[in-house]
């Protein structure tokens, strides 16, 4: 393994699953196997913290003394979580960073989950070295987003909550909408076309990066999406949150 100063742990807390791994900070690659546990039902703070403990135990003794980054599906400002779309409302205006630091007994770096994925792709992936505006989207339980301008993160964008037909657009176009409504890949791709066309009209990005668990199957839905900007899949796909959270140790 690399030297300790070149490694960190990332924990990615999602609405459906919680994942963790040890990351090589010089290469932006996973040094350990990714471990995963289902997000506890209701995603209440105490249960999520207990699951974070369990993930660290699964990673074993190699995590001892390593910096830890945690990414979370909410608006994050000053260590507080300010929203709760797919998790318990207990997280609204909650001192989450201090809660995890006290509960895990160690200093952590805390960030929105899509922003963490954006950092991973900006530092080590599809958006590395790209000029102008990159918009990364994560397609999963909801739709997360990250804006990267000339390599710099603009935090806490929430494109999944653009209003569409009276509701958040993620209810219409997230990966869970495909499952919930039993849509074919083409039908879902057509919904995503509406989402990306709307976002492109509003922000005129230079690059779209598509992440989240579904990005491992781009051939099934991306042929149904047309944008002026180049559109690519995230290099780190569903590991991007872990890698981006861990990379906060470099800040």
CSV table of C-alpha atoms in Angstrom, one decimal:
chain,number,residue,atom,x,y,z
A,1,UNK,CA,0.0,0.0,0.0
A,2,UNK,CA,1.0,3.6,-0.4
A,3,UNK,CA,2.4,5.6,2.6
A,4,UNK,CA,-0.2,6.8,5.1
A,5,UNK,CA,0.1,10.5,4.0
A,6,UNK,CA,-1.0,9.4,0.6
A,7,UNK,CA,-4.2,7.6,1.8
A,8,UNK,CA,-7.5,8.6,3.2
A,9,UNK,CA,-10.9,6.9,3.9
A,10,UNK,CA,-14.1,7.9,2.1
A,11,UNK,CA,-17.6,7.2,3.3
A,12,UNK,CA,-20.4,7.8,0.8
A,13,UNK,CA,-23.9,8.0,2.4
A,14,UNK,CA,-26.7,7.6,0.0
A,15,UNK,CA,-30.5,7.3,0.2
A,16,UNK,CA,-30.3,3.6,-0.6
A,17,UNK,CA,-26.8,2.4,0.4
A,18,UNK,CA,-23.7,3.5,2.4
A,19,UNK,CA,-20.3,2.7,0.9
A,20,UNK,CA,-16.7,3.1,2.0
A,21,UNK,CA,-13.1,2.5,0.9
A,22,UNK,CA,-9.5,3.4,1.3
A,23,UNK,CA,-8.3,5.8,-1.5
A,24,UNK,CA,-4.9,6.5,-2.9
A,25,UNK,CA,-4.8,10.3,-2.9
A,26,UNK,CA,-2.0,10.6,-5.5
A,27,UNK,CA,-3.8,8.5,-8.1
A,28,UNK,CA,-7.5,8.9,-7.1
A,29,UNK,CA,-7.9,5.1,-7.1
A,30,UNK,CA,-9.3,2.6,-4.6
A,31,UNK,CA,-6.7,0.8,-2.5
A,32,UNK,CA,-9.2,-1.4,-0.8
A,33,UNK,CA,-12.3,-3.2,-1.9
A,34,UNK,CA,-15.4,-1.1,-1.6
A,35,UNK,CA,-17.6,-2.2,1.3
A,36,UNK,CA,-21.4,-1.5,1.3
A,37,UNK,CA,-24.3,-1.7,3.7
A,38,UNK,CA,-27.9,-0.7,3.0
A,39,UNK,CA,-28.8,2.7,4.4
A,40,UNK,CA,-30.9,2.1,7.5
A,41,UNK,CA,-34.6,2.4,7.0
A,42,UNK,CA,-35.6,6.0,7.6
A,43,UNK,CA,-31.9,7.1,7.7
A,44,UNK,CA,-32.1,8.6,11.2
A,45,UNK,CA,-28.9,10.1,12.5
A,46,UNK,CA,-28.1,7.5,15.2
A,47,UNK,CA,-28.7,4.6,12.7
A,48,UNK,CA,-26.6,6.2,10.0
A,49,UNK,CA,-23.7,6.8,12.5
A,50,UNK,CA,-23.9,3.2,13.6
A,51,UNK,CA,-23.7,2.0,10.0
A,52,UNK,CA,-20.7,4.3,9.4
A,53,UNK,CA,-19.0,2.5,12.4
A,54,UNK,CA,-19.8,-0.8,10.8
A,55,UNK,CA,-18.3,0.2,7.5
A,56,UNK,CA,-15.0,1.2,9.1
A,57,UNK,CA,-14.9,-2.1,10.9
A,58,UNK,CA,-15.4,-3.9,7.6
A,59,UNK,CA,-12.4,-2.0,6.2
A,60,UNK,CA,-10.3,-3.3,9.1
A,61,UNK,CA,-7.2,-2.0,10.8
A,62,UNK,CA,-5.8,-0.3,7.7
A,63,UNK,CA,-8.1,2.7,8.4
A,64,UNK,CA,-6.5,3.5,11.8
A,65,UNK,CA,-5.0,7.0,11.7
A,66,UNK,CA,-6.1,7.8,8.2
A,67,UNK,CA,-7.9,11.1,7.4
A,68,UNK,CA,-11.7,10.5,6.8
A,69,UNK,CA,-14.0,12.2,4.4
A,70,UNK,CA,-17.8,11.8,4.5
A,71,UNK,CA,-20.2,12.7,1.8
A,72,UNK,CA,-24.0,13.0,2.4
A,73,UNK,CA,-27.2,13.6,0.3
A,74,UNK,CA,-28.1,17.0,1.6
A,75,UNK,CA,-27.1,20.7,1.3
A,76,UNK,CA,-24.1,21.1,3.5
A,77,UNK,CA,-23.0,24.5,4.8
A,78,UNK,CA,-20.6,25.1,7.7
A,79,UNK,CA,-20.9,21.5,8.7
A,80,UNK,CA,-24.7,21.6,8.9
A,81,UNK,CA,-27.1,19.6,6.8
A,82,UNK,CA,-29.9,22.0,5.6
A,83,UNK,CA,-32.1,19.6,3.5
A,84,UNK,CA,-33.4,16.1,3.6
A,85,UNK,CA,-35.0,14.9,0.4
A,86,UNK,CA,-34.5,11.1,0.7
A,87,UNK,CA,-33.5,10.8,4.3
A,88,UNK,CA,-35.0,11.6,7.8
A,89,UNK,CA,-36.1,15.2,8.3
A,90,UNK,CA,-34.0,15.0,11.5
A,91,UNK,CA,-31.1,16.1,9.3
A,92,UNK,CA,-32.6,19.5,8.5
A,93,UNK,CA,-30.5,22.2,10.2
A,94,UNK,CA,-28.5,19.5,12.0
A,95,UNK,CA,-24.8,19.8,13.1
A,96,UNK,CA,-23.9,16.8,11.1
A,97,UNK,CA,-20.1,17.2,10.9
A,98,UNK,CA,-19.8,17.6,14.7
A,99,UNK,CA,-22.2,14.7,15.2
A,100,UNK,CA,-20.0,12.4,13.1
A,101,UNK,CA,-16.8,13.7,14.6
A,102,UNK,CA,-18.1,13.1,18.1
A,103,UNK,CA,-19.6,9.7,17.2
A,104,UNK,CA,-16.6,8.4,15.3
A,105,UNK,CA,-14.0,9.9,17.7
A,106,UNK,CA,-12.0,11.6,14.9
A,107,UNK,CA,-11.8,14.7,12.8
A,108,UNK,CA,-13.7,14.4,9.5
A,109,UNK,CA,-14.2,16.3,6.3
A,110,UNK,CA,-17.9,16.6,5.4
A,111,UNK,CA,-19.4,17.5,2.0
A,112,UNK,CA,-22.5,17.0,-0.2
A,113,UNK,CA,-22.4,13.6,-2.0
A,114,UNK,CA,-22.7,14.9,-5.5
A,115,UNK,CA,-20.1,17.6,-4.8
A,116,UNK,CA,-17.8,14.8,-3.6
A,117,UNK,CA,-18.3,13.0,-6.9
A,118,UNK,CA,-17.7,16.3,-8.8
A,119,UNK,CA,-14.4,16.7,-6.9
A,120,UNK,CA,-13.3,13.2,-7.8
A,121,UNK,CA,-14.0,13.7,-11.5
A,122,UNK,CA,-12.4,17.2,-11.5
A,123,UNK,CA,-9.2,16.0,-9.8
A,124,UNK,CA,-8.9,12.4,-11.1
A,125,UNK,CA,-11.5,11.8,-13.8
A,126,UNK,CA,-13.6,13.0,-16.7
A,127,UNK,CA,-13.4,16.7,-15.8
A,128,UNK,CA,-9.7,16.9,-15.1
A,129,UNK,CA,-8.1,19.8,-16.9
A,130,UNK,CA,-11.4,20.8,-18.5
A,131,UNK,CA,-12.1,24.6,-18.9
A,132,UNK,CA,-15.4,26.3,-18.5
A,133,UNK,CA,-18.4,24.8,-16.8
A,134,UNK,CA,-18.7,21.1,-16.1
A,135,UNK,CA,-22.0,19.8,-14.7
A,136,UNK,CA,-21.9,16.4,-13.1
A,137,UNK,CA,-25.1,14.6,-12.3
A,138,UNK,CA,-25.6,11.5,-10.2
A,139,UNK,CA,-28.6,9.4,-11.2
A,140,UNK,CA,-29.7,7.2,-8.3
A,141,UNK,CA,-32.3,7.5,-5.5
A,142,UNK,CA,-32.6,11.1,-6.5
A,143,UNK,CA,-30.6,13.4,-8.9
A,144,UNK,CA,-27.5,15.0,-7.4
A,145,UNK,CA,-25.5,17.7,-9.2
A,146,UNK,CA,-22.1,19.4,-9.0
A,147,UNK,CA,-20.8,22.4,-10.8
A,148,UNK,CA,-17.1,22.6,-11.6
A,149,UNK,CA,-15.9,25.8,-13.2
A,150,UNK,CA,-12.2,25.8,-14.5
A,151,UNK,CA,-11.6,23.0,-12.0
A,152,UNK,CA,-13.1,24.8,-9.0
A,153,UNK,CA,-16.2,23.4,-7.2
A,154,UNK,CA,-19.3,25.6,-6.9
A,155,UNK,CA,-21.0,23.8,-4.0
A,156,UNK,CA,-24.6,22.9,-3.1
A,157,UNK,CA,-26.3,23.0,-6.5
A,158,UNK,CA,-29.6,21.0,-6.4
A,159,UNK,CA,-30.6,20.4,-10.0
A,160,UNK,CA,-32.7,17.4,-8.9
A,161,UNK,CA,-35.1,19.8,-7.2
A,162,UNK,CA,-35.8,21.9,-10.3
A,163,UNK,CA,-39.6,22.1,-10.4
A,164,UNK,CA,-41.1,19.9,-13.1
A,165,UNK,CA,-44.9,19.6,-13.4
A,166,UNK,CA,-45.4,20.7,-9.9
A,167,UNK,CA,-42.8,18.5,-8.2
A,168,UNK,CA,-39.0,18.0,-8.0
A,169,UNK,CA,-37.7,16.8,-11.4
A,170,UNK,CA,-35.9,13.9,-9.7
A,171,UNK,CA,-39.4,12.4,-9.0
A,172,UNK,CA,-39.8,12.3,-12.8
A,173,UNK,CA,-36.3,11.4,-14.0
A,174,UNK,CA,-34.2,9.8,-11.3
A,175,UNK,CA,-33.1,6.1,-11.6
A,176,UNK,CA,-35.7,5.2,-9.0
A,177,UNK,CA,-38.4,6.7,-11.2
A,178,UNK,CA,-37.5,4.2,-13.9
A,179,UNK,CA,-38.0,1.4,-11.4
A,180,UNK,CA,-41.1,2.8,-9.7
A,181,UNK,CA,-42.9,3.4,-13.0
A,182,UNK,CA,-41.6,0.3,-14.7
A,183,UNK,CA,-40.1,2.3,-17.6
A,184,UNK,CA,-38.1,0.8,-20.5
A,185,UNK,CA,-34.6,2.2,-20.9
A,186,UNK,CA,-35.8,4.2,-23.9
A,187,UNK,CA,-38.8,5.7,-22.0
A,188,UNK,CA,-36.4,6.6,-19.1
A,189,UNK,CA,-33.9,8.1,-21.6
A,190,UNK,CA,-36.6,10.3,-23.0
A,191,UNK,CA,-37.4,11.6,-19.6
A,192,UNK,CA,-33.7,12.3,-19.0
A,193,UNK,CA,-33.6,14.1,-22.3
A,194,UNK,CA,-36.2,16.6,-20.9
A,195,UNK,CA,-34.1,17.0,-17.8
A,196,UNK,CA,-30.8,17.6,-19.6
A,197,UNK,CA,-32.3,19.9,-22.2
A,198,UNK,CA,-33.8,22.0,-19.4
A,199,UNK,CA,-30.5,22.2,-17.5
A,200,UNK,CA,-28.6,23.0,-20.7
A,201,UNK,CA,-30.9,25.8,-21.5
A,202,UNK,CA,-30.5,27.3,-18.0
A,203,UNK,CA,-26.7,27.0,-17.7
A,204,UNK,CA,-25.1,26.3,-21.1
A,205,UNK,CA,-22.4,23.9,-19.7
A,206,UNK,CA,-19.3,22.9,-21.7
A,207,UNK,CA,-19.4,19.3,-20.4
A,208,UNK,CA,-21.9,17.0,-18.8
A,209,UNK,CA,-20.5,14.1,-16.7
A,210,UNK,CA,-23.1,11.4,-15.8
A,211,UNK,CA,-22.4,9.5,-12.6
A,212,UNK,CA,-24.3,7.4,-10.1
A,213,UNK,CA,-24.8,3.6,-10.1
A,214,UNK,CA,-26.6,3.6,-13.4
A,215,UNK,CA,-23.6,5.1,-15.2
A,216,UNK,CA,-22.2,1.6,-15.4
A,217,UNK,CA,-24.8,0.9,-18.1
A,218,UNK,CA,-24.5,4.1,-20.3
A,219,UNK,CA,-25.3,2.2,-23.5
A,220,UNK,CA,-28.8,1.5,-22.2
A,221,UNK,CA,-30.0,5.1,-21.9
A,222,UNK,CA,-27.4,7.7,-23.2
A,223,UNK,CA,-28.2,7.0,-26.9
A,224,UNK,CA,-31.6,8.6,-26.2
A,225,UNK,CA,-30.1,11.9,-24.9
A,226,UNK,CA,-28.8,14.7,-27.2
A,227,UNK,CA,-27.1,17.8,-25.9
A,228,UNK,CA,-25.0,20.5,-27.5
A,229,UNK,CA,-22.3,20.0,-24.8
A,230,UNK,CA,-20.3,16.9,-24.8
A,231,UNK,CA,-21.7,14.2,-22.5
A,232,UNK,CA,-19.5,11.5,-20.9
A,233,UNK,CA,-19.8,9.0,-18.1
A,234,UNK,CA,-17.9,9.5,-14.8
A,235,UNK,CA,-14.6,7.7,-14.9
A,236,UNK,CA,-15.0,6.6,-11.3
A,237,UNK,CA,-18.7,5.9,-11.6
A,238,UNK,CA,-20.3,4.7,-8.3
A,239,UNK,CA,-16.9,5.1,-6.5
A,240,UNK,CA,-16.7,8.8,-7.2
A,241,UNK,CA,-18.4,9.8,-3.9
A,242,UNK,CA,-15.9,7.7,-1.9
A,243,UNK,CA,-12.9,9.1,-3.8
A,244,UNK,CA,-14.1,12.7,-3.7
A,245,UNK,CA,-14.8,12.6,0.0
A,246,UNK,CA,-11.4,11.1,0.7
A,247,UNK,CA,-9.7,13.7,-1.4
A,248,UNK,CA,-11.0,16.4,1.0
A,249,UNK,CA,-8.0,15.4,3.1
A,250,UNK,CA,-5.9,17.3,0.5
A,251,UNK,CA,-7.6,20.6,1.2
